[in-house]
Tab-separated table of N, CA and C in Angstrom:
chain	number	residue	atom	x	y	z
A	1	UNK	N	-34.534	32.806	-22.289
A	1	UNK	CA	-33.655	33.946	-22.505
A	1	UNK	C	-34.433	35.068	-23.178
A	2	UNK	N	-34.125	36.297	-22.822
A	2	UNK	CA	-34.769	37.429	-23.482
A	2	UNK	C	-34.133	37.654	-24.859
A	3	UNK	N	-34.722	38.562	-25.631
A	3	UNK	CA	-34.264	38.786	-27.012
A	3	UNK	C	-32.801	39.205	-27.097
A	4	UNK	N	-32.360	40.066	-26.174
A	4	UNK	CA	-30.968	40.527	-26.198
A	4	UNK	C	-30.016	39.363	-25.929
A	5	UNK	N	-30.332	38.530	-24.929
A	5	UNK	CA	-29.485	37.373	-24.631
A	5	UNK	C	-29.479	36.375	-25.776
A	6	UNK	N	-30.617	36.188	-26.406
A	6	UNK	CA	-30.691	35.278	-27.562
A	6	UNK	C	-29.802	35.782	-28.691
A	7	UNK	N	-29.841	37.073	-28.945
A	7	UNK	CA	-28.985	37.672	-29.982
A	7	UNK	C	-27.505	37.457	-29.647
A	8	UNK	N	-27.139	37.678	-28.396
A	8	UNK	CA	-25.753	37.501	-27.980
A	8	UNK	C	-25.344	36.019	-28.035
A	9	UNK	N	-26.263	35.131	-27.705
A	9	UNK	CA	-25.987	33.698	-27.783
A	9	UNK	C	-25.734	33.273	-29.232
A	10	UNK	N	-26.520	33.805	-30.153
A	10	UNK	CA	-26.312	33.497	-31.576
A	10	UNK	C	-24.964	34.045	-32.047
A	11	UNK	N	-24.598	35.206	-31.556
A	11	UNK	CA	-23.284	35.765	-31.870
A	11	UNK	C	-22.185	34.829	-31.366
A	12	UNK	N	-22.323	34.341	-30.129
A	12	UNK	CA	-21.332	33.409	-29.586
A	12	UNK	C	-21.244	32.140	-30.432
A	13	UNK	N	-22.379	31.614	-30.870
A	13	UNK	CA	-22.363	30.435	-31.735
A	13	UNK	C	-21.577	30.716	-33.006
A	14	UNK	N	-21.794	31.876	-33.575
A	14	UNK	CA	-21.093	32.235	-34.804
A	14	UNK	C	-19.580	32.273	-34.590
A	15	UNK	N	-19.127	33.005	-33.571
A	15	UNK	CA	-17.682	33.188	-33.414
A	15	UNK	C	-16.987	32.012	-32.732
A	16	UNK	N	-17.702	31.234	-31.917
A	16	UNK	CA	-17.058	30.107	-31.239
A	16	UNK	C	-17.192	28.793	-32.001
A	17	UNK	N	-18.096	28.737	-32.990
A	17	UNK	CA	-18.282	27.500	-33.749
A	17	UNK	C	-17.861	27.623	-35.212
A	18	UNK	N	-17.967	28.832	-35.768
A	18	UNK	CA	-17.812	28.944	-37.216
A	18	UNK	C	-16.835	30.008	-37.698
A	19	UNK	N	-16.919	31.220	-37.176
A	19	UNK	CA	-16.138	32.330	-37.725
A	19	UNK	C	-15.509	33.207	-36.647
A	20	UNK	N	-14.525	32.683	-35.930
A	20	UNK	CA	-13.861	33.542	-34.936
A	20	UNK	C	-13.183	34.752	-35.585
A	21	UNK	N	-12.771	34.597	-36.828
A	21	UNK	CA	-12.091	35.695	-37.519
A	21	UNK	C	-13.004	36.897	-37.731
A	22	UNK	N	-14.318	36.699	-37.636
A	22	UNK	CA	-15.261	37.799	-37.818
A	22	UNK	C	-14.980	38.934	-36.836
A	23	UNK	N	-14.457	38.577	-35.654
A	23	UNK	CA	-14.118	39.628	-34.678
A	23	UNK	C	-12.626	39.617	-34.358
A	24	UNK	N	-11.854	38.936	-35.187
A	24	UNK	CA	-10.402	38.980	-35.043
A	24	UNK	C	-9.833	38.154	-33.905
A	25	UNK	N	-10.519	37.078	-33.542
A	25	UNK	CA	-9.974	36.208	-32.496
A	25	UNK	C	-9.519	34.891	-33.107
A	26	UNK	N	-8.665	34.204	-32.373
A	26	UNK	CA	-8.197	32.879	-32.768
A	26	UNK	C	-8.435	31.943	-31.594
A	27	UNK	N	-9.141	30.858	-31.862
A	27	UNK	CA	-9.367	29.851	-30.831
A	27	UNK	C	-8.147	28.958	-30.725
A	28	UNK	N	-7.899	28.411	-29.545
A	28	UNK	CA	-6.785	27.472	-29.433
A	28	UNK	C	-7.192	26.140	-30.089
A	29	UNK	N	-6.288	25.178	-30.216
A	29	UNK	CA	-6.613	23.934	-30.943
A	29	UNK	C	-7.813	23.168	-30.384
A	30	UNK	N	-8.146	23.375	-29.111
A	30	UNK	CA	-9.305	22.705	-28.517
A	30	UNK	C	-10.561	23.587	-28.526
A	31	UNK	N	-10.482	24.730	-29.190
A	31	UNK	CA	-11.644	25.609	-29.327
A	31	UNK	C	-11.832	26.628	-28.229
A	32	UNK	N	-10.886	26.741	-27.297
A	32	UNK	CA	-11.008	27.671	-26.182
A	32	UNK	C	-10.541	29.073	-26.558
A	33	UNK	N	-11.135	30.056	-25.901
A	33	UNK	CA	-10.695	31.441	-26.003
A	33	UNK	C	-10.804	32.064	-24.604
A	34	UNK	N	-9.820	32.877	-24.246
A	34	UNK	CA	-9.843	33.586	-22.973
A	34	UNK	C	-11.064	34.507	-22.942
A	35	UNK	N	-11.801	34.474	-21.853
A	35	UNK	CA	-13.029	35.269	-21.729
A	35	UNK	C	-12.753	36.762	-21.937
A	36	UNK	N	-11.708	37.277	-21.332
A	36	UNK	CA	-11.394	38.704	-21.469
A	36	UNK	C	-11.100	39.062	-22.922
A	37	UNK	N	-10.404	38.188	-23.625
A	37	UNK	CA	-10.094	38.419	-25.042
A	37	UNK	C	-11.372	38.435	-25.871
A	38	UNK	N	-12.257	37.473	-25.616
A	38	UNK	CA	-13.535	37.400	-26.340
A	38	UNK	C	-14.368	38.655	-26.096
A	39	UNK	N	-14.492	39.061	-24.844
A	39	UNK	CA	-15.312	40.235	-24.510
A	39	UNK	C	-14.751	41.497	-25.161
A	40	UNK	N	-13.441	41.673	-25.091
A	40	UNK	CA	-12.822	42.863	-25.695
A	40	UNK	C	-13.037	42.890	-27.205
A	41	UNK	N	-12.870	41.748	-27.862
A	41	UNK	CA	-13.065	41.680	-29.318
A	41	UNK	C	-14.520	41.934	-29.679
A	42	UNK	N	-15.441	41.371	-28.925
A	42	UNK	CA	-16.872	41.585	-29.184
A	42	UNK	C	-17.217	43.061	-29.049
A	43	UNK	N	-16.730	43.693	-27.995
A	43	UNK	CA	-17.022	45.111	-27.773
A	43	UNK	C	-16.442	45.985	-28.876
A	44	UNK	N	-15.246	45.633	-29.369
A	44	UNK	CA	-14.648	46.387	-30.488
A	44	UNK	C	-15.515	46.291	-31.741
A	45	UNK	N	-16.329	45.238	-31.834
A	45	UNK	CA	-17.188	45.038	-33.004
A	45	UNK	C	-18.658	45.367	-32.708
A	46	UNK	N	-18.872	46.147	-31.656
A	46	UNK	CA	-20.211	46.663	-31.375
A	46	UNK	C	-21.153	45.693	-30.672
A	47	UNK	N	-20.645	44.608	-30.135
A	47	UNK	CA	-21.473	43.657	-29.403
A	47	UNK	C	-21.288	43.919	-27.912
A	48	UNK	N	-22.364	44.334	-27.255
A	48	UNK	CA	-22.310	44.663	-25.833
A	48	UNK	C	-22.266	43.374	-25.020
A	49	UNK	N	-21.069	42.946	-24.704
A	49	UNK	CA	-20.874	41.702	-23.968
A	49	UNK	C	-19.984	41.987	-22.770
A	50	UNK	N	-20.327	41.421	-21.634
A	50	UNK	CA	-19.495	41.535	-20.440
A	50	UNK	C	-19.519	40.186	-19.739
A	51	UNK	N	-18.701	40.036	-18.707
A	51	UNK	CA	-18.586	38.728	-18.057
A	51	UNK	C	-19.886	38.258	-17.403
A	52	UNK	N	-20.612	39.095	-16.672
A	52	UNK	CA	-21.875	38.612	-16.096
A	52	UNK	C	-22.877	38.157	-17.168
A	53	UNK	N	-22.946	38.891	-18.277
A	53	UNK	CA	-23.849	38.501	-19.358
A	53	UNK	C	-23.411	37.182	-19.978
A	54	UNK	N	-22.110	37.036	-20.182
A	54	UNK	CA	-21.575	35.796	-20.740
A	54	UNK	C	-21.915	34.613	-19.834
A	55	UNK	N	-21.737	34.795	-18.552
A	55	UNK	CA	-22.045	33.718	-17.594
A	55	UNK	C	-23.545	33.406	-17.583
A	56	UNK	N	-24.372	34.429	-17.748
A	56	UNK	CA	-25.817	34.212	-17.806
A	56	UNK	C	-26.198	33.432	-19.064
A	57	UNK	N	-25.601	33.779	-20.192
A	57	UNK	CA	-25.879	33.063	-21.446
A	57	UNK	C	-25.520	31.590	-21.305
A	58	UNK	N	-24.342	31.320	-20.749
A	58	UNK	CA	-23.909	29.928	-20.590
A	58	UNK	C	-24.858	29.189	-19.652
A	59	UNK	N	-25.242	29.813	-18.571
A	59	UNK	CA	-26.113	29.166	-17.581
A	59	UNK	C	-27.520	28.936	-18.111
A	60	UNK	N	-28.043	29.874	-18.910
A	60	UNK	CA	-29.442	29.805	-19.332
A	60	UNK	C	-29.654	29.169	-20.703
A	61	UNK	N	-28.598	28.903	-21.440
A	61	UNK	CA	-28.775	28.307	-22.769
A	61	UNK	C	-29.328	26.903	-22.608
A	62	UNK	N	-30.564	26.696	-23.081
A	62	UNK	CA	-31.228	25.411	-22.850
A	62	UNK	C	-30.540	24.250	-23.558
A	63	UNK	N	-29.739	24.521	-24.548
A	63	UNK	CA	-29.003	23.455	-25.241
A	63	UNK	C	-27.576	23.308	-24.725
A	64	UNK	N	-27.222	24.131	-23.741
A	64	UNK	CA	-25.882	24.085	-23.149
A	64	UNK	C	-24.800	24.073	-24.233
A	65	UNK	N	-24.914	25.004	-25.167
A	65	UNK	CA	-24.002	25.067	-26.314
A	65	UNK	C	-22.586	25.485	-25.940
A	66	UNK	N	-22.418	26.107	-24.787
A	66	UNK	CA	-21.126	26.652	-24.408
A	66	UNK	C	-20.694	26.108	-23.056
A	67	UNK	N	-19.376	26.064	-22.853
A	67	UNK	CA	-18.842	25.579	-21.576
A	67	UNK	C	-17.649	26.438	-21.179
A	68	UNK	N	-17.484	26.596	-19.874
A	68	UNK	CA	-16.316	27.264	-19.332
A	68	UNK	C	-15.256	26.216	-19.008
A	69	UNK	N	-14.004	26.622	-19.094
A	69	UNK	CA	-12.900	25.752	-18.684
A	69	UNK	C	-12.992	25.530	-17.174
A	70	UNK	N	-12.347	24.483	-16.668
A	70	UNK	CA	-12.407	24.232	-15.217
A	70	UNK	C	-11.980	25.416	-14.354
A	71	UNK	N	-11.039	26.228	-14.848
A	71	UNK	CA	-10.615	27.394	-14.069
A	71	UNK	C	-11.525	28.607	-14.263
A	72	UNK	N	-12.516	28.490	-15.164
A	72	UNK	CA	-13.473	29.564	-15.392
A	72	UNK	C	-12.960	30.736	-16.181
A	73	UNK	N	-11.757	30.624	-16.751
A	73	UNK	CA	-11.156	31.750	-17.463
A	73	UNK	C	-11.327	31.693	-18.975
A	74	UNK	N	-11.739	30.542	-19.490
A	74	UNK	CA	-11.900	30.375	-20.936
A	74	UNK	C	-13.291	29.825	-21.228
A	75	UNK	N	-13.711	29.969	-22.496
A	75	UNK	CA	-15.003	29.493	-22.949
A	75	UNK	C	-14.828	28.834	-24.318
A	76	UNK	N	-15.697	27.878	-24.631
A	76	UNK	CA	-15.730	27.303	-25.964
A	76	UNK	C	-17.135	26.786	-26.240
A	77	UNK	N	-17.400	26.508	-27.502
A	77	UNK	CA	-18.641	25.840	-27.888
A	77	UNK	C	-18.485	24.356	-27.569
A	78	UNK	N	-19.552	23.738	-27.121
A	78	UNK	CA	-19.497	22.327	-26.723
A	78	UNK	C	-19.379	21.384	-27.905
A	79	UNK	N	-19.952	21.751	-29.045
A	79	UNK	CA	-19.868	20.957	-30.265
A	79	UNK	C	-20.487	21.755	-31.395
A	80	UNK	N	-20.482	21.213	-32.597
A	80	UNK	CA	-21.124	21.877	-33.729
A	80	UNK	C	-20.210	22.773	-34.532
A	81	UNK	N	-18.923	22.630	-34.374
A	81	UNK	CA	-17.963	23.477	-35.083
A	81	UNK	C	-17.904	23.140	-36.572
A	82	UNK	N	-17.726	24.159	-37.374
A	82	UNK	CA	-17.404	23.958	-38.790
A	82	UNK	C	-15.940	24.318	-39.048
A	83	UNK	N	-15.256	24.765	-38.013
A	83	UNK	CA	-13.821	25.046	-38.092
A	83	UNK	C	-13.072	23.923	-37.381
A	84	UNK	N	-11.798	23.796	-37.659
A	84	UNK	CA	-11.006	22.707	-37.078
A	84	UNK	C	-10.737	22.949	-35.595
A	85	UNK	N	-11.283	22.078	-34.762
A	85	UNK	CA	-10.991	22.056	-33.335
A	85	UNK	C	-10.940	20.602	-32.887
A	86	UNK	N	-10.184	20.347	-31.863
A	86	UNK	CA	-10.120	19.017	-31.259
A	86	UNK	C	-10.675	19.136	-29.853
A	87	UNK	N	-11.921	18.690	-29.671
A	87	UNK	CA	-12.560	18.805	-28.365
A	87	UNK	C	-12.010	17.811	-27.359
A	88	UNK	N	-11.111	16.932	-27.795
A	88	UNK	CA	-10.471	15.943	-26.929
A	88	UNK	C	-11.499	15.094	-26.183
A	89	UNK	N	-12.531	14.686	-26.895
A	89	UNK	CA	-13.573	13.848	-26.300
A	89	UNK	C	-13.140	12.391	-26.371
A	90	UNK	N	-13.336	11.686	-25.287
A	90	UNK	CA	-12.983	10.272	-25.222
A	90	UNK	C	-14.096	9.430	-25.839
A	91	UNK	N	-13.728	8.334	-26.498
A	91	UNK	CA	-14.761	7.433	-27.020
A	91	UNK	C	-15.619	6.891	-25.875
A	92	UNK	N	-16.911	6.756	-26.153
A	92	UNK	CA	-17.852	6.217	-25.171
A	92	UNK	C	-18.754	5.202	-25.855
A	93	UNK	N	-19.246	4.262	-25.081
A	93	UNK	CA	-20.211	3.306	-25.604
A	93	UNK	C	-21.587	3.965	-25.576
A	94	UNK	N	-22.233	4.052	-26.730
A	94	UNK	CA	-23.540	4.724	-26.779
A	94	UNK	C	-24.652	3.804	-26.286
A	95	UNK	N	-25.814	4.374	-26.030
A	95	UNK	CA	-26.976	3.532	-25.754
A	95	UNK	C	-27.354	2.759	-27.019
A	96	UNK	N	-28.178	1.759	-26.891
A	96	UNK	CA	-28.587	0.953	-28.052
A	96	UNK	C	-29.214	1.803	-29.149
A	97	UNK	N	-30.040	2.757	-28.739
A	97	UNK	CA	-30.783	3.586	-29.697
A	97	UNK	C	-30.456	5.054	-29.464
A	98	UNK	N	-30.192	5.756	-30.558
A	98	UNK	CA	-30.077	7.212	-30.533
A	98	UNK	C	-31.004	7.749	-31.618
A	99	UNK	N	-31.187	9.052	-31.640
A	99	UNK	CA	-32.116	9.680	-32.580
A	99	UNK	C	-31.434	10.821	-33.331
A	100	UNK	N	-31.897	11.034	-34.549
A	100	UNK	CA	-31.395	12.157	-35.344
A	100	UNK	C	-32.596	12.900	-35.917
A	101	UNK	N	-32.709	14.180	-35.562
A	101	UNK	CA	-33.782	15.008	-36.095
A	101	UNK	C	-33.320	15.724	-37.346
A	102	UNK	N	-34.168	15.699	-38.354
A	102	UNK	CA	-33.859	16.370	-39.614
A	102	UNK	C	-35.167	16.812	-40.253
A	103	UNK	N	-35.092	17.384	-41.436
A	103	UNK	CA	-36.295	17.791	-42.167
A	103	UNK	C	-36.634	16.729	-43.209
A	104	UNK	N	-37.904	16.573	-43.447
A	104	UNK	CA	-38.386	15.574	-44.403
A	104	UNK	C	-37.716	15.745	-45.760
A	105	UNK	N	-37.438	16.971	-46.149
A	105	UNK	CA	-36.863	17.217	-47.488
A	105	UNK	C	-35.480	16.578	-47.670
A	106	UNK	N	-34.812	16.190	-46.570
A	106	UNK	CA	-33.487	15.579	-46.661
A	106	UNK	C	-33.523	14.048	-46.725
A	107	UNK	N	-34.706	13.459	-46.601
A	107	UNK	CA	-34.795	12.004	-46.503
A	107	UNK	C	-34.253	11.267	-47.731
A	108	UNK	N	-34.516	11.776	-48.907
A	108	UNK	CA	-34.050	11.062	-50.104
A	108	UNK	C	-32.529	10.951	-50.119
A	109	UNK	N	-31.852	12.016	-49.806
A	109	UNK	CA	-30.385	11.991	-49.743
A	109	UNK	C	-29.905	11.032	-48.658
A	110	UNK	N	-30.570	11.065	-47.502
A	110	UNK	CA	-30.188	10.183	-46.399
A	110	UNK	C	-30.380	8.721	-46.785
A	111	UNK	N	-31.430	8.427	-47.522
A	111	UNK	CA	-31.659	7.043	-47.985
A	111	UNK	C	-30.521	6.562	-48.889
A	112	UNK	N	-29.874	7.482	-49.561
A	112	UNK	CA	-28.781	7.130	-50.471
A	112	UNK	C	-27.444	6.971	-49.749
A	113	UNK	N	-27.140	7.881	-48.816
A	113	UNK	CA	-25.790	7.930	-48.243
A	113	UNK	C	-25.734	7.755	-46.731
A	114	UNK	N	-26.880	7.673	-46.066
A	114	UNK	CA	-26.887	7.656	-44.608
A	114	UNK	C	-26.708	9.064	-44.079
A	115	UNK	N	-26.343	9.165	-42.823
A	115	UNK	CA	-26.109	10.481	-42.217
A	115	UNK	C	-24.633	10.819	-42.335
A	116	UNK	N	-24.356	11.938	-42.971
A	116	UNK	CA	-22.980	12.384	-43.186
A	116	UNK	C	-22.728	13.669	-42.401
A	117	UNK	N	-21.490	13.856	-41.988
A	117	UNK	CA	-21.153	15.052	-41.214
A	117	UNK	C	-21.099	16.303	-42.077
A	118	UNK	N	-20.909	16.146	-43.356
A	118	UNK	CA	-20.822	17.261	-44.305
A	118	UNK	C	-19.816	18.311	-43.852
A	119	UNK	N	-20.253	19.561	-43.615
A	119	UNK	CA	-19.299	20.625	-43.258
A	119	UNK	C	-18.962	20.628	-41.766
A	120	UNK	N	-19.605	19.782	-41.002
A	120	UNK	CA	-19.311	19.711	-39.574
A	120	UNK	C	-18.283	18.618	-39.312
A	121	UNK	N	-17.868	18.532	-38.069
A	121	UNK	CA	-16.871	17.528	-37.701
A	121	UNK	C	-17.489	16.186	-37.364
A	122	UNK	N	-18.790	16.175	-37.038
A	122	UNK	CA	-19.455	14.946	-36.647
A	122	UNK	C	-20.932	14.982	-37.032
A	123	UNK	N	-21.535	13.818	-37.067
A	123	UNK	CA	-22.986	13.694	-37.117
A	123	UNK	C	-23.459	13.840	-35.669
A	124	UNK	N	-24.504	14.624	-35.463
A	124	UNK	CA	-25.031	14.879	-34.113
A	124	UNK	C	-26.250	14.002	-33.869
A	125	UNK	N	-26.254	13.313	-32.723
A	125	UNK	CA	-27.342	12.416	-32.366
A	125	UNK	C	-27.843	12.751	-30.964
A	126	UNK	N	-29.119	12.505	-30.737
A	126	UNK	CA	-29.752	12.787	-29.449
A	126	UNK	C	-30.107	11.492	-28.746
A	127	UNK	N	-30.100	11.536	-27.432
A	127	UNK	CA	-30.507	10.357	-26.673
A	127	UNK	C	-32.007	10.334	-26.428
A	128	UNK	N	-32.696	11.422	-26.794
A	128	UNK	CA	-34.149	11.407	-26.619
A	128	UNK	C	-34.870	11.949	-27.854
A	129	UNK	N	-36.045	11.429	-28.054
A	129	UNK	CA	-36.873	11.729	-29.218
A	129	UNK	C	-37.279	13.207	-29.261
A	130	UNK	N	-37.648	13.759	-28.111
A	130	UNK	CA	-38.127	15.144	-28.051
A	130	UNK	C	-37.061	16.125	-28.533
A	131	UNK	N	-35.819	15.917	-28.120
A	131	UNK	CA	-34.731	16.782	-28.571
A	131	UNK	C	-34.555	16.657	-30.075
A	132	UNK	N	-34.637	15.431	-30.589
A	132	UNK	CA	-34.482	15.213	-32.029
A	132	UNK	C	-35.562	15.946	-32.828
A	133	UNK	N	-36.785	15.945	-32.339
A	133	UNK	CA	-37.868	16.692	-33.003
A	133	UNK	C	-37.529	18.173	-33.033
A	134	UNK	N	-37.076	18.699	-31.906
A	134	UNK	CA	-36.715	20.111	-31.810
A	134	UNK	C	-35.620	20.463	-32.810
A	135	UNK	N	-34.615	19.616	-32.939
A	135	UNK	CA	-33.527	19.841	-33.895
A	135	UNK	C	-34.071	19.813	-35.323
A	136	UNK	N	-34.906	18.830	-35.624
A	136	UNK	CA	-35.468	18.701	-36.969
A	136	UNK	C	-36.308	19.895	-37.373
A	137	UNK	N	-37.013	20.500	-36.425
A	137	UNK	CA	-37.870	21.646	-36.709
A	137	UNK	C	-37.094	22.857	-37.177
A	138	UNK	N	-35.820	22.930	-36.849
A	138	UNK	CA	-35.006	24.076	-37.283
A	138	UNK	C	-34.786	24.065	-38.788
A	139	UNK	N	-34.989	22.919	-39.420
A	139	UNK	CA	-34.665	22.773	-40.839
A	139	UNK	C	-35.893	22.621	-41.733
A	140	UNK	N	-37.082	22.620	-41.156
A	140	UNK	CA	-38.301	22.440	-41.932
A	140	UNK	C	-39.228	21.474	-41.217
A	141	UNK	N	-40.112	20.819	-41.975
A	141	UNK	CA	-41.023	19.846	-41.378
A	141	UNK	C	-40.190	18.688	-40.828
A	142	UNK	N	-40.275	18.448	-39.505
A	142	UNK	CA	-39.343	17.504	-38.880
A	142	UNK	C	-39.702	16.036	-39.071
A	143	UNK	N	-38.660	15.246	-39.029
A	143	UNK	CA	-38.788	13.794	-38.991
A	143	UNK	C	-37.647	13.297	-38.101
A	144	UNK	N	-37.902	12.222	-37.386
A	144	UNK	CA	-36.883	11.668	-36.498
A	144	UNK	C	-36.458	10.299	-37.013
A	145	UNK	N	-35.159	10.125	-37.166
A	145	UNK	CA	-34.591	8.853	-37.588
A	145	UNK	C	-34.083	8.118	-36.351
A	146	UNK	N	-34.316	6.819	-36.321
A	146	UNK	CA	-33.820	5.993	-35.228
A	146	UNK	C	-32.494	5.395	-35.672
A	147	UNK	N	-31.477	5.558	-34.830
A	147	UNK	CA	-30.125	5.086	-35.130
A	147	UNK	C	-29.812	3.886	-34.233
A	148	UNK	N	-29.411	2.791	-34.842
A	148	UNK	CA	-29.022	1.586	-34.107
A	148	UNK	C	-27.577	1.750	-33.630
A	149	UNK	N	-27.400	2.624	-32.643
A	149	UNK	CA	-26.064	2.995	-32.176
A	149	UNK	C	-25.336	1.822	-31.523
A	150	UNK	N	-26.038	1.014	-30.784
A	150	UNK	CA	-25.405	-0.138	-30.145
A	150	UNK	C	-24.825	-1.096	-31.165
A	151	UNK	N	-25.575	-1.366	-32.219
A	151	UNK	CA	-25.088	-2.231	-33.300
A	151	UNK	C	-23.904	-1.597	-34.018
A	152	UNK	N	-23.953	-0.293	-34.203
A	152	UNK	CA	-22.834	0.406	-34.832
A	152	UNK	C	-21.574	0.262	-33.988
A	153	UNK	N	-21.709	0.463	-32.675
A	153	UNK	CA	-20.552	0.357	-31.777
A	153	UNK	C	-19.977	-1.055	-31.816
A	154	UNK	N	-20.847	-2.045	-31.818
A	154	UNK	CA	-20.395	-3.440	-31.897
A	154	UNK	C	-19.633	-3.693	-33.195
A	155	UNK	N	-20.048	-3.008	-34.261
A	155	UNK	CA	-19.400	-3.160	-35.565
A	155	UNK	C	-18.118	-2.337	-35.681
A	156	UNK	N	-17.773	-1.573	-34.630
A	156	UNK	CA	-16.505	-0.840	-34.641
A	156	UNK	C	-16.601	0.654	-34.861
A	157	UNK	N	-17.800	1.196	-34.994
A	157	UNK	CA	-17.948	2.637	-35.149
A	157	UNK	C	-17.690	3.314	-33.809
A	158	UNK	N	-17.054	4.472	-33.854
A	158	UNK	CA	-16.687	5.192	-32.645
A	158	UNK	C	-17.709	6.287	-32.340
A	159	UNK	N	-18.012	6.449	-31.063
A	159	UNK	CA	-18.921	7.486	-30.581
A	159	UNK	C	-18.246	8.242	-29.452
A	160	UNK	N	-18.611	9.506	-29.307
A	160	UNK	CA	-18.217	10.295	-28.145
A	160	UNK	C	-19.410	11.157	-27.780
A	161	UNK	N	-19.326	11.790	-26.623
A	161	UNK	CA	-20.428	12.629	-26.163
A	161	UNK	C	-19.871	13.978	-25.744
A	162	UNK	N	-20.458	15.044	-26.268
A	162	UNK	CA	-20.006	16.400	-25.952
A	162	UNK	C	-20.430	16.791	-24.545
A	163	UNK	N	-19.904	17.910	-24.092
A	163	UNK	CA	-20.191	18.402	-22.743
A	163	UNK	C	-21.676	18.627	-22.515
A	164	UNK	N	-22.426	18.907	-23.575
A	164	UNK	CA	-23.859	19.145	-23.421
A	164	UNK	C	-24.704	17.913	-23.758
A	165	UNK	N	-24.066	16.745	-23.837
A	165	UNK	CA	-24.805	15.493	-23.989
A	165	UNK	C	-25.133	15.075	-25.406
A	166	UNK	N	-24.661	15.809	-26.394
A	166	UNK	CA	-24.902	15.424	-27.787
A	166	UNK	C	-23.945	14.286	-28.142
A	167	UNK	N	-24.508	13.217	-28.714
A	167	UNK	CA	-23.680	12.092	-29.160
A	167	UNK	C	-23.121	12.411	-30.530
A	168	UNK	N	-21.855	12.077	-30.737
A	168	UNK	CA	-21.147	12.418	-31.972
A	168	UNK	C	-20.542	11.170	-32.590
A	169	UNK	N	-20.635	11.073	-33.914
A	169	UNK	CA	-19.982	10.011	-34.668
A	169	UNK	C	-19.659	10.566	-36.047
A	170	UNK	N	-18.829	9.863	-36.797
A	170	UNK	CA	-18.408	10.372	-38.103
A	170	UNK	C	-19.409	10.133	-39.227
A	171	UNK	N	-20.166	9.040	-39.146
A	171	UNK	CA	-21.078	8.683	-40.234
A	171	UNK	C	-22.042	7.634	-39.718
A	172	UNK	N	-23.270	7.685	-40.170
A	172	UNK	CA	-24.237	6.627	-39.861
A	172	UNK	C	-24.688	6.019	-41.183
A	173	UNK	N	-24.182	4.823	-41.520
A	173	UNK	CA	-24.601	4.170	-42.762
A	173	UNK	C	-26.101	3.853	-42.755
A	174	UNK	N	-26.664	3.780	-43.928
A	174	UNK	CA	-28.094	3.546	-44.099
A	174	UNK	C	-28.567	2.311	-43.358
A	175	UNK	N	-27.758	1.254	-43.340
A	175	UNK	CA	-28.211	0.001	-42.721
A	175	UNK	C	-28.408	0.104	-41.207
A	176	UNK	N	-27.968	1.193	-40.594
A	176	UNK	CA	-28.168	1.389	-39.148
A	176	UNK	C	-29.262	2.406	-38.852
A	177	UNK	N	-30.024	2.780	-39.865
A	177	UNK	CA	-31.070	3.778	-39.724
A	177	UNK	C	-32.458	3.182	-39.946
A	178	UNK	N	-33.410	3.618	-39.152
A	178	UNK	CA	-34.830	3.374	-39.428
A	178	UNK	C	-35.359	4.684	-39.990
A	179	UNK	N	-35.652	4.663	-41.304
A	179	UNK	CA	-36.068	5.885	-42.008
A	179	UNK	C	-37.543	5.749	-42.346
A	180	UNK	N	-38.388	6.673	-41.854
A	180	UNK	CA	-39.817	6.611	-42.173
A	180	UNK	C	-40.075	6.765	-43.672
A	181	UNK	N	-41.116	6.141	-44.116
A	181	UNK	CA	-41.497	6.242	-45.546
A	181	UNK	C	-42.162	7.555	-45.839
């Protein structure tokens, strides 16, 4: 994505995941907003957004952070909300191993409490190591934790998968983590 599209994508992340009120919109309980409503609100707040650009952002976002409704008239963030939304994701059986990318500076806390969702609705897990490294790099010097997801599922922990393939769960206790020294 070029710089302008990246800027607009970050704006979409802000209003569709965290602060819709910043531009005076309200998401429905599942996180959807009518495309025309979103574009009009963005333009009122000085963000040059139109439908072709919005469709390009959704198509080119390498993390597939956004999704259109089946009828193509609404948009929402695929996951990562800090506001209350119900993505209506069905429980799924995870693979045996999942990964969580984080920064080394967080390891001591993780050793104490495991992985917690904190201000988000879920702990985010990746099915591949490379993605986990990329996620960890956003927060500092990266480290990848191995999550025994299959054992967690057997023990009764629930998992779901977002539209963009991110695995979600409420908490990963320390005993299901391989934490590097």
